[in-house]
Tab-separated table of C-alpha atoms and ligand atoms in Angstrom:
chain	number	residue	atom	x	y	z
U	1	UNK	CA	7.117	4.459	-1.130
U	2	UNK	CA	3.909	5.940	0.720
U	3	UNK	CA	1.299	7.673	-1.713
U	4	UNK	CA	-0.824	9.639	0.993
U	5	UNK	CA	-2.257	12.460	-1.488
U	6	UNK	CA	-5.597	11.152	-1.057
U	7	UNK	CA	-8.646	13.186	-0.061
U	8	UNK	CA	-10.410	10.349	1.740
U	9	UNK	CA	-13.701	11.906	0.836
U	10	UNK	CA	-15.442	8.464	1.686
U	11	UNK	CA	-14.595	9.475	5.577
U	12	UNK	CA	-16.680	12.202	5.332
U	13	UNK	CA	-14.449	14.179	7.617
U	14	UNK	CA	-12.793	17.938	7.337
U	15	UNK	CA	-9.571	15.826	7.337
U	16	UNK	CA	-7.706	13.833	4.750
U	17	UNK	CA	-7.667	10.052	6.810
U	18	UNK	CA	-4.024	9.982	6.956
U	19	UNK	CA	-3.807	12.569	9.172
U	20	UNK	CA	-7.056	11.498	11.888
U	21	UNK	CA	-5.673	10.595	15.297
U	22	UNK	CA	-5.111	6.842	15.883
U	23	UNK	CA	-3.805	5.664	19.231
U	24	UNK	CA	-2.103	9.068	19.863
U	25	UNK	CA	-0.388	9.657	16.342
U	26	UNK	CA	-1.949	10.164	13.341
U	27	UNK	CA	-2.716	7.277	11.322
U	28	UNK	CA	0.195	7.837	8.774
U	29	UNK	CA	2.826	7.831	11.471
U	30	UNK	CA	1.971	3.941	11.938
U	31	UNK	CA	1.625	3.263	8.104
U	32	UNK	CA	4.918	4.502	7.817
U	33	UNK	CA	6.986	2.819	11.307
U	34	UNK	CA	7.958	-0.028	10.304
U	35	UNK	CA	9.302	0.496	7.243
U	36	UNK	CA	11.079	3.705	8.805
U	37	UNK	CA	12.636	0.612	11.491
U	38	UNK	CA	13.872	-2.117	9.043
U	39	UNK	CA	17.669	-2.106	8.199
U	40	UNK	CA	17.224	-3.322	4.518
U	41	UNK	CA	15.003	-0.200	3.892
U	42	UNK	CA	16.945	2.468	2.638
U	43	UNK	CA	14.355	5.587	3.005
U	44	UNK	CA	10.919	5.728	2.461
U	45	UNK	CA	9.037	8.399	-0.214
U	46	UNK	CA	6.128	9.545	1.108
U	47	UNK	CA	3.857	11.670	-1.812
U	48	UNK	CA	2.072	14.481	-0.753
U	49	UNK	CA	-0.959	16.152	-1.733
U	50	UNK	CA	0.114	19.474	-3.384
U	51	UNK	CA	-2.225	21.453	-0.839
U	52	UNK	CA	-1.341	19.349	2.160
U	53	UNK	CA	-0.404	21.092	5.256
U	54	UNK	CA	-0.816	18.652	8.018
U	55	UNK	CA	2.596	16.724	7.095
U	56	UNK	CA	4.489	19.460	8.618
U	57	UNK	CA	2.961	19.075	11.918
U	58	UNK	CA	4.037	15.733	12.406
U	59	UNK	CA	6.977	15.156	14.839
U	60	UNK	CA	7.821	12.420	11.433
U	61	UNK	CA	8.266	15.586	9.487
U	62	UNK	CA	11.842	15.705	9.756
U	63	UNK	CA	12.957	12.189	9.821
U	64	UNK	CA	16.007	11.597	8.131
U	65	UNK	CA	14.597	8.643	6.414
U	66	UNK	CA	12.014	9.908	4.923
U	67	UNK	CA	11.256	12.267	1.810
U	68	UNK	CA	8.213	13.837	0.214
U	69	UNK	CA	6.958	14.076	-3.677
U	70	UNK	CA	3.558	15.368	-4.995
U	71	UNK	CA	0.990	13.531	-5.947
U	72	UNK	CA	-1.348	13.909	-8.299
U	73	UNK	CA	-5.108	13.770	-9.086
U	74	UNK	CA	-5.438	9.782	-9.276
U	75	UNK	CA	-3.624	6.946	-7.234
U	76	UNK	CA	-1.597	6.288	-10.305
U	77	UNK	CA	-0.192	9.755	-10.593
U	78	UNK	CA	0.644	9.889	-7.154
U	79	UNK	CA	2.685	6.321	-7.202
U	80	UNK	CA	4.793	7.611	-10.676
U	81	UNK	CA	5.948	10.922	-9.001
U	82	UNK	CA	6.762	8.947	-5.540
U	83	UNK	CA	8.766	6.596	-7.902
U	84	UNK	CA	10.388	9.215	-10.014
U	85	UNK	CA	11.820	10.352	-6.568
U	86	UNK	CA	12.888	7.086	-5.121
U	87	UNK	CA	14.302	6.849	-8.706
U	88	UNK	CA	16.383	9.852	-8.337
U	89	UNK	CA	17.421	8.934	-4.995
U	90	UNK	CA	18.636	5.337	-6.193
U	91	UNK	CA	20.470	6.434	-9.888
U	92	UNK	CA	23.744	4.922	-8.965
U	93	UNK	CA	21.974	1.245	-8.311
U	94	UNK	CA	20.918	-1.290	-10.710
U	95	UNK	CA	18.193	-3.429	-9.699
U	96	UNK	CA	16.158	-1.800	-6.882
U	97	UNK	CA	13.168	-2.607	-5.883
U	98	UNK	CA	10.360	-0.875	-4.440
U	99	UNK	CA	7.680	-1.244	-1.810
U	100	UNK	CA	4.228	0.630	-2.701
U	101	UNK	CA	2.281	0.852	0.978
U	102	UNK	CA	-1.017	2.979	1.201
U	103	UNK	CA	-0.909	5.340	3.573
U	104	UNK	CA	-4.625	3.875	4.695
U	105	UNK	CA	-3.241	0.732	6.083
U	106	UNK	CA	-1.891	1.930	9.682
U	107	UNK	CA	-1.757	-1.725	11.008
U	108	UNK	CA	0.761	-3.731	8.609
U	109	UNK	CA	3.644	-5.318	11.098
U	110	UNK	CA	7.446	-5.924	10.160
U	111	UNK	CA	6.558	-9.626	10.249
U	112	UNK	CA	4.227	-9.192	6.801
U	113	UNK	CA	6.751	-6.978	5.093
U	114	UNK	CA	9.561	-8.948	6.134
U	115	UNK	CA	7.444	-12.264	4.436
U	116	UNK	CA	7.160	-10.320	1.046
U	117	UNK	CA	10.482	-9.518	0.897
U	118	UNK	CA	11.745	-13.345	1.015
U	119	UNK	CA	8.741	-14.515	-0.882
U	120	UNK	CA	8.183	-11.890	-3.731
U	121	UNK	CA	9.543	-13.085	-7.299
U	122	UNK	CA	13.066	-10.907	-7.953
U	123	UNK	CA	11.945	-10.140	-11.558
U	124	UNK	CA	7.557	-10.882	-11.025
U	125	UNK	CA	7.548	-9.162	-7.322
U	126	UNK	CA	4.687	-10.087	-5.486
U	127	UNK	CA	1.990	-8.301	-2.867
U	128	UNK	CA	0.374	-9.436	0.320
U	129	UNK	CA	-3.018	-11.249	-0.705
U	130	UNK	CA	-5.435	-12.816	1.270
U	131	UNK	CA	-7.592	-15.937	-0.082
U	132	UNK	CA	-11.168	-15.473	0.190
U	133	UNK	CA	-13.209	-16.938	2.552
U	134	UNK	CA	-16.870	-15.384	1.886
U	135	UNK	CA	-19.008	-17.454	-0.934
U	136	UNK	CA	-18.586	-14.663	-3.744
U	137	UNK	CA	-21.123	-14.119	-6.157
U	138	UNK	CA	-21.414	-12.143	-9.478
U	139	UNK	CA	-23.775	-9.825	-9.359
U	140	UNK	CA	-26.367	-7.956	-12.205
U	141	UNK	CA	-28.612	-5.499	-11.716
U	142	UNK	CA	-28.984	-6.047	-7.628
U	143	UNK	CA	-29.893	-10.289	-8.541
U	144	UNK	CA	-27.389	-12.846	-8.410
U	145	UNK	CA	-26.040	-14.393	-12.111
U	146	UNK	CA	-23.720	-17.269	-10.804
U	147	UNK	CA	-21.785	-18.025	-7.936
U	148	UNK	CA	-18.306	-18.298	-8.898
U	149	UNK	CA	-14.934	-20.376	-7.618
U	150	UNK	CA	-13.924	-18.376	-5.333
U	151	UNK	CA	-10.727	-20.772	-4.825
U	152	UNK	CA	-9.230	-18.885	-7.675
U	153	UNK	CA	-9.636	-15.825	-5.747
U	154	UNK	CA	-7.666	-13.304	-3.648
U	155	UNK	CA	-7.852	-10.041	-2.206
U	156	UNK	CA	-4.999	-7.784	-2.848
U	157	UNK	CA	-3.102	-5.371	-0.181
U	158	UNK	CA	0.112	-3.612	0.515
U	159	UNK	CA	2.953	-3.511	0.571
U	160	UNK	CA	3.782	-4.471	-3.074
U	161	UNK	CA	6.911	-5.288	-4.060
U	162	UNK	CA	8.465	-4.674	-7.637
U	163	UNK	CA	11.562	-3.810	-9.095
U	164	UNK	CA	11.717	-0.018	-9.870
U	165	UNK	CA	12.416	0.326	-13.383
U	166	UNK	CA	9.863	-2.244	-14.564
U	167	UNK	CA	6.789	-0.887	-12.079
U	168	UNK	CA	8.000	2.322	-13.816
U	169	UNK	CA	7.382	1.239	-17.509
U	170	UNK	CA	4.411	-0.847	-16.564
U	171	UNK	CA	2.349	2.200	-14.993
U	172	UNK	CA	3.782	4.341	-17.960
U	173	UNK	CA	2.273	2.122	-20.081
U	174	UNK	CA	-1.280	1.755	-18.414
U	175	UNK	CA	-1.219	5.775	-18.074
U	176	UNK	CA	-0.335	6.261	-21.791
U	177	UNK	CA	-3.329	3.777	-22.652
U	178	UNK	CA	-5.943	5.534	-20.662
U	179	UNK	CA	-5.816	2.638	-18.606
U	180	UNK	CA	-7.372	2.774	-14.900
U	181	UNK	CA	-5.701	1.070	-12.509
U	182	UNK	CA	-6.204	0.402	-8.568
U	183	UNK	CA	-2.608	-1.560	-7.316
U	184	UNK	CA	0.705	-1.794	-8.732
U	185	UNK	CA	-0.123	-5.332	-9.393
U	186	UNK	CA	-2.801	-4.655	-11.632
U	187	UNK	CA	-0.220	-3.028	-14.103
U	188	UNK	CA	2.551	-5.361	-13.996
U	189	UNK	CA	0.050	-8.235	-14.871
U	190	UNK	CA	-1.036	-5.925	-17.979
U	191	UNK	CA	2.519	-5.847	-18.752
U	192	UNK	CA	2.437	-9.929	-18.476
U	193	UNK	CA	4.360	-10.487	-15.162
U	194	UNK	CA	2.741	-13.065	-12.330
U	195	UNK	CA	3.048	-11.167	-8.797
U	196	UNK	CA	3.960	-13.439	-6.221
U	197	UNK	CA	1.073	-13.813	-4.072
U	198	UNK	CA	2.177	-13.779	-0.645
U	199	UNK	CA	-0.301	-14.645	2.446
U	200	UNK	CA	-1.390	-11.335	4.246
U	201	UNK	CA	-3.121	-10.928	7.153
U	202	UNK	CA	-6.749	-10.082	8.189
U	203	UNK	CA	-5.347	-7.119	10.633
U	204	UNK	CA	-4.265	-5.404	7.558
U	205	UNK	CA	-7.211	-3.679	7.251
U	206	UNK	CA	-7.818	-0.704	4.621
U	207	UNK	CA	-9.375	2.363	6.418
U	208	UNK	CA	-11.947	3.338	4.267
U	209	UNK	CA	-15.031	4.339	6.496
U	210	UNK	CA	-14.695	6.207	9.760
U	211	UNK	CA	-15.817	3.062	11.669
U	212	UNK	CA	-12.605	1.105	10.632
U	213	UNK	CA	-10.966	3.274	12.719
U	214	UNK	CA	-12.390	1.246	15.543
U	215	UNK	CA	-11.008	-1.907	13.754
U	216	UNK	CA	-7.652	-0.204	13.182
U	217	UNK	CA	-7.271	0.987	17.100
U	218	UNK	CA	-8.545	-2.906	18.308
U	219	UNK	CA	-5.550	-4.405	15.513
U	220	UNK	CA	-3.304	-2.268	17.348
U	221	UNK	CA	-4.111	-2.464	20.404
U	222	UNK	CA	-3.552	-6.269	19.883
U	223	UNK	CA	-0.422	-5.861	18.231
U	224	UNK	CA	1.139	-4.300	21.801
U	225	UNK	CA	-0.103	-7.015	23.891
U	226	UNK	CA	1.572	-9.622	21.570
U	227	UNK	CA	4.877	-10.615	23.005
X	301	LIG	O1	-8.575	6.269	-2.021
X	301	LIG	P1	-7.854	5.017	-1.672
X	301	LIG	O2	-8.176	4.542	-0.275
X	301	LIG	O3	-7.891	3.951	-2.685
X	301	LIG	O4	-6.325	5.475	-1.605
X	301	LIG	C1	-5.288	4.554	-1.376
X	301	LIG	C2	-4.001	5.324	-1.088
X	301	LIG	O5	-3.642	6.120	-2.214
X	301	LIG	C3	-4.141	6.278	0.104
X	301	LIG	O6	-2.974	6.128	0.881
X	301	LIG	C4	-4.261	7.635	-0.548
X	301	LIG	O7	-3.744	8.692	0.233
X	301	LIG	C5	-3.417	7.462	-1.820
X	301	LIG	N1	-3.816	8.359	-2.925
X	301	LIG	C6	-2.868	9.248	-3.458
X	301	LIG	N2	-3.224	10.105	-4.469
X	301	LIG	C7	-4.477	10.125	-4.947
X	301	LIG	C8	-5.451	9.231	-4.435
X	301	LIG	C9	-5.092	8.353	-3.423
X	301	LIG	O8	-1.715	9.235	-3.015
X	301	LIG	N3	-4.769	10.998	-5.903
């Protein structure tokens, strides 16, 4: 499942970023391919802005695999109507579980999803993480307070992996509380469950700024010249 109902207003750009040109598709069409290519993958959700009219142009458009929800005004709106569809989709099953991708990250390869799909917990999932590397400090008011362990810390991607019904309940229960949340993670650990975290890779980059689209088209371009 593929929330891409953001506005990407930190681009700056007339477009939403899902839908700027990367490498000769737009950069949803690779956040989406390899999950679209896997044989355990049964379909992928993608969630729409209500207003969005750039989907349609897309030769993915009318892909078999995939199907569309709308999303809403925050992250977390847009994830619990792409789930309420996958939901729908999957009544007859007990037991699924879902990935949660952003449509932002155009570079993931079949080799990371694959690795969360062994390594996530059945009933904790798990997420692709990378350790830190930087020395991290804690900031106040633009001076440094402490420098902290930053062995205990990781940064979090996507995919995420969780079982449906419980990723459902969790984010019900953060959205009922008022509670803000930024991953899927973040609302199973409210609701006490230990993600998995599974080792990621620095080409999984989060296109945030117009100039990691240069980043994004290098990670690709690297990607094809790898046997
Ligand atoms: O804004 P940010 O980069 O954190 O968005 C992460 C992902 O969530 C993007 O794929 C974006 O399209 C999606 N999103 C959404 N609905 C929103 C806000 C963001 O589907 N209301």
């Amino acid at each position: 499942m593929i929330p891409a109902a953001g506005g990407g207003t930190r681009m700056g750009l007339n477009k939403p970023k899902q839908y700027l040109p990367l490498r000769g598709r737009a950069l949803l069409e690779w956040s989406v391919a390899p999950f679209l290519d896997l044989p355990w993958i049964d379909g992928v959700v993608l969630v729409l802005a209500r207003n969005d009219t750039e989907f349609a142009k897309l030769p993915i458009a009318r892909h078999p695999r995939i199907l569309t929800a709308v999303g809403g005004a925050a992250r977390a709106e847009s994830v619990l109507s792409g789930l309420q569809r996958v939901a729908e989709r999957s009544r007859a099953f007990r037991e699924v579980h879902v990935l949660v991708h952003d449509a932002a990250r155009p570079c993931v390869t079949y080799a990371e999803i694959e690795r969360l799909q062994e390594e996530a917990d059945d009933r904790h999932g798990g997420l692709l993480a990378l350790p830190v590397t930087d020395t991290l400090k804690r900031g106040k008011q633009g001076r440094v307070a402490e420098t902290v362990d930053r062995a205990f810390y990781w940064r979090a991607q996507t995919p995420q992996l969780f079982r449906l019904d419980l990723l459902m309940d969790a984010l019900r229960e953060c959205s009922s509380h008022g509670l803000e949340i930024t991953d899927e993670s973040g609302a199973m650990e409210r609701a006490g469950y230990k993600p998995r975290l599974v080792r990621g890779l620095e080409s999984n980059i989060k296109v945030t700024f117009p100039e990691d689209l240069r980043l994004a088209e290098f990670w690709l371009a690297q990607q094809e010249l790898q046997p």
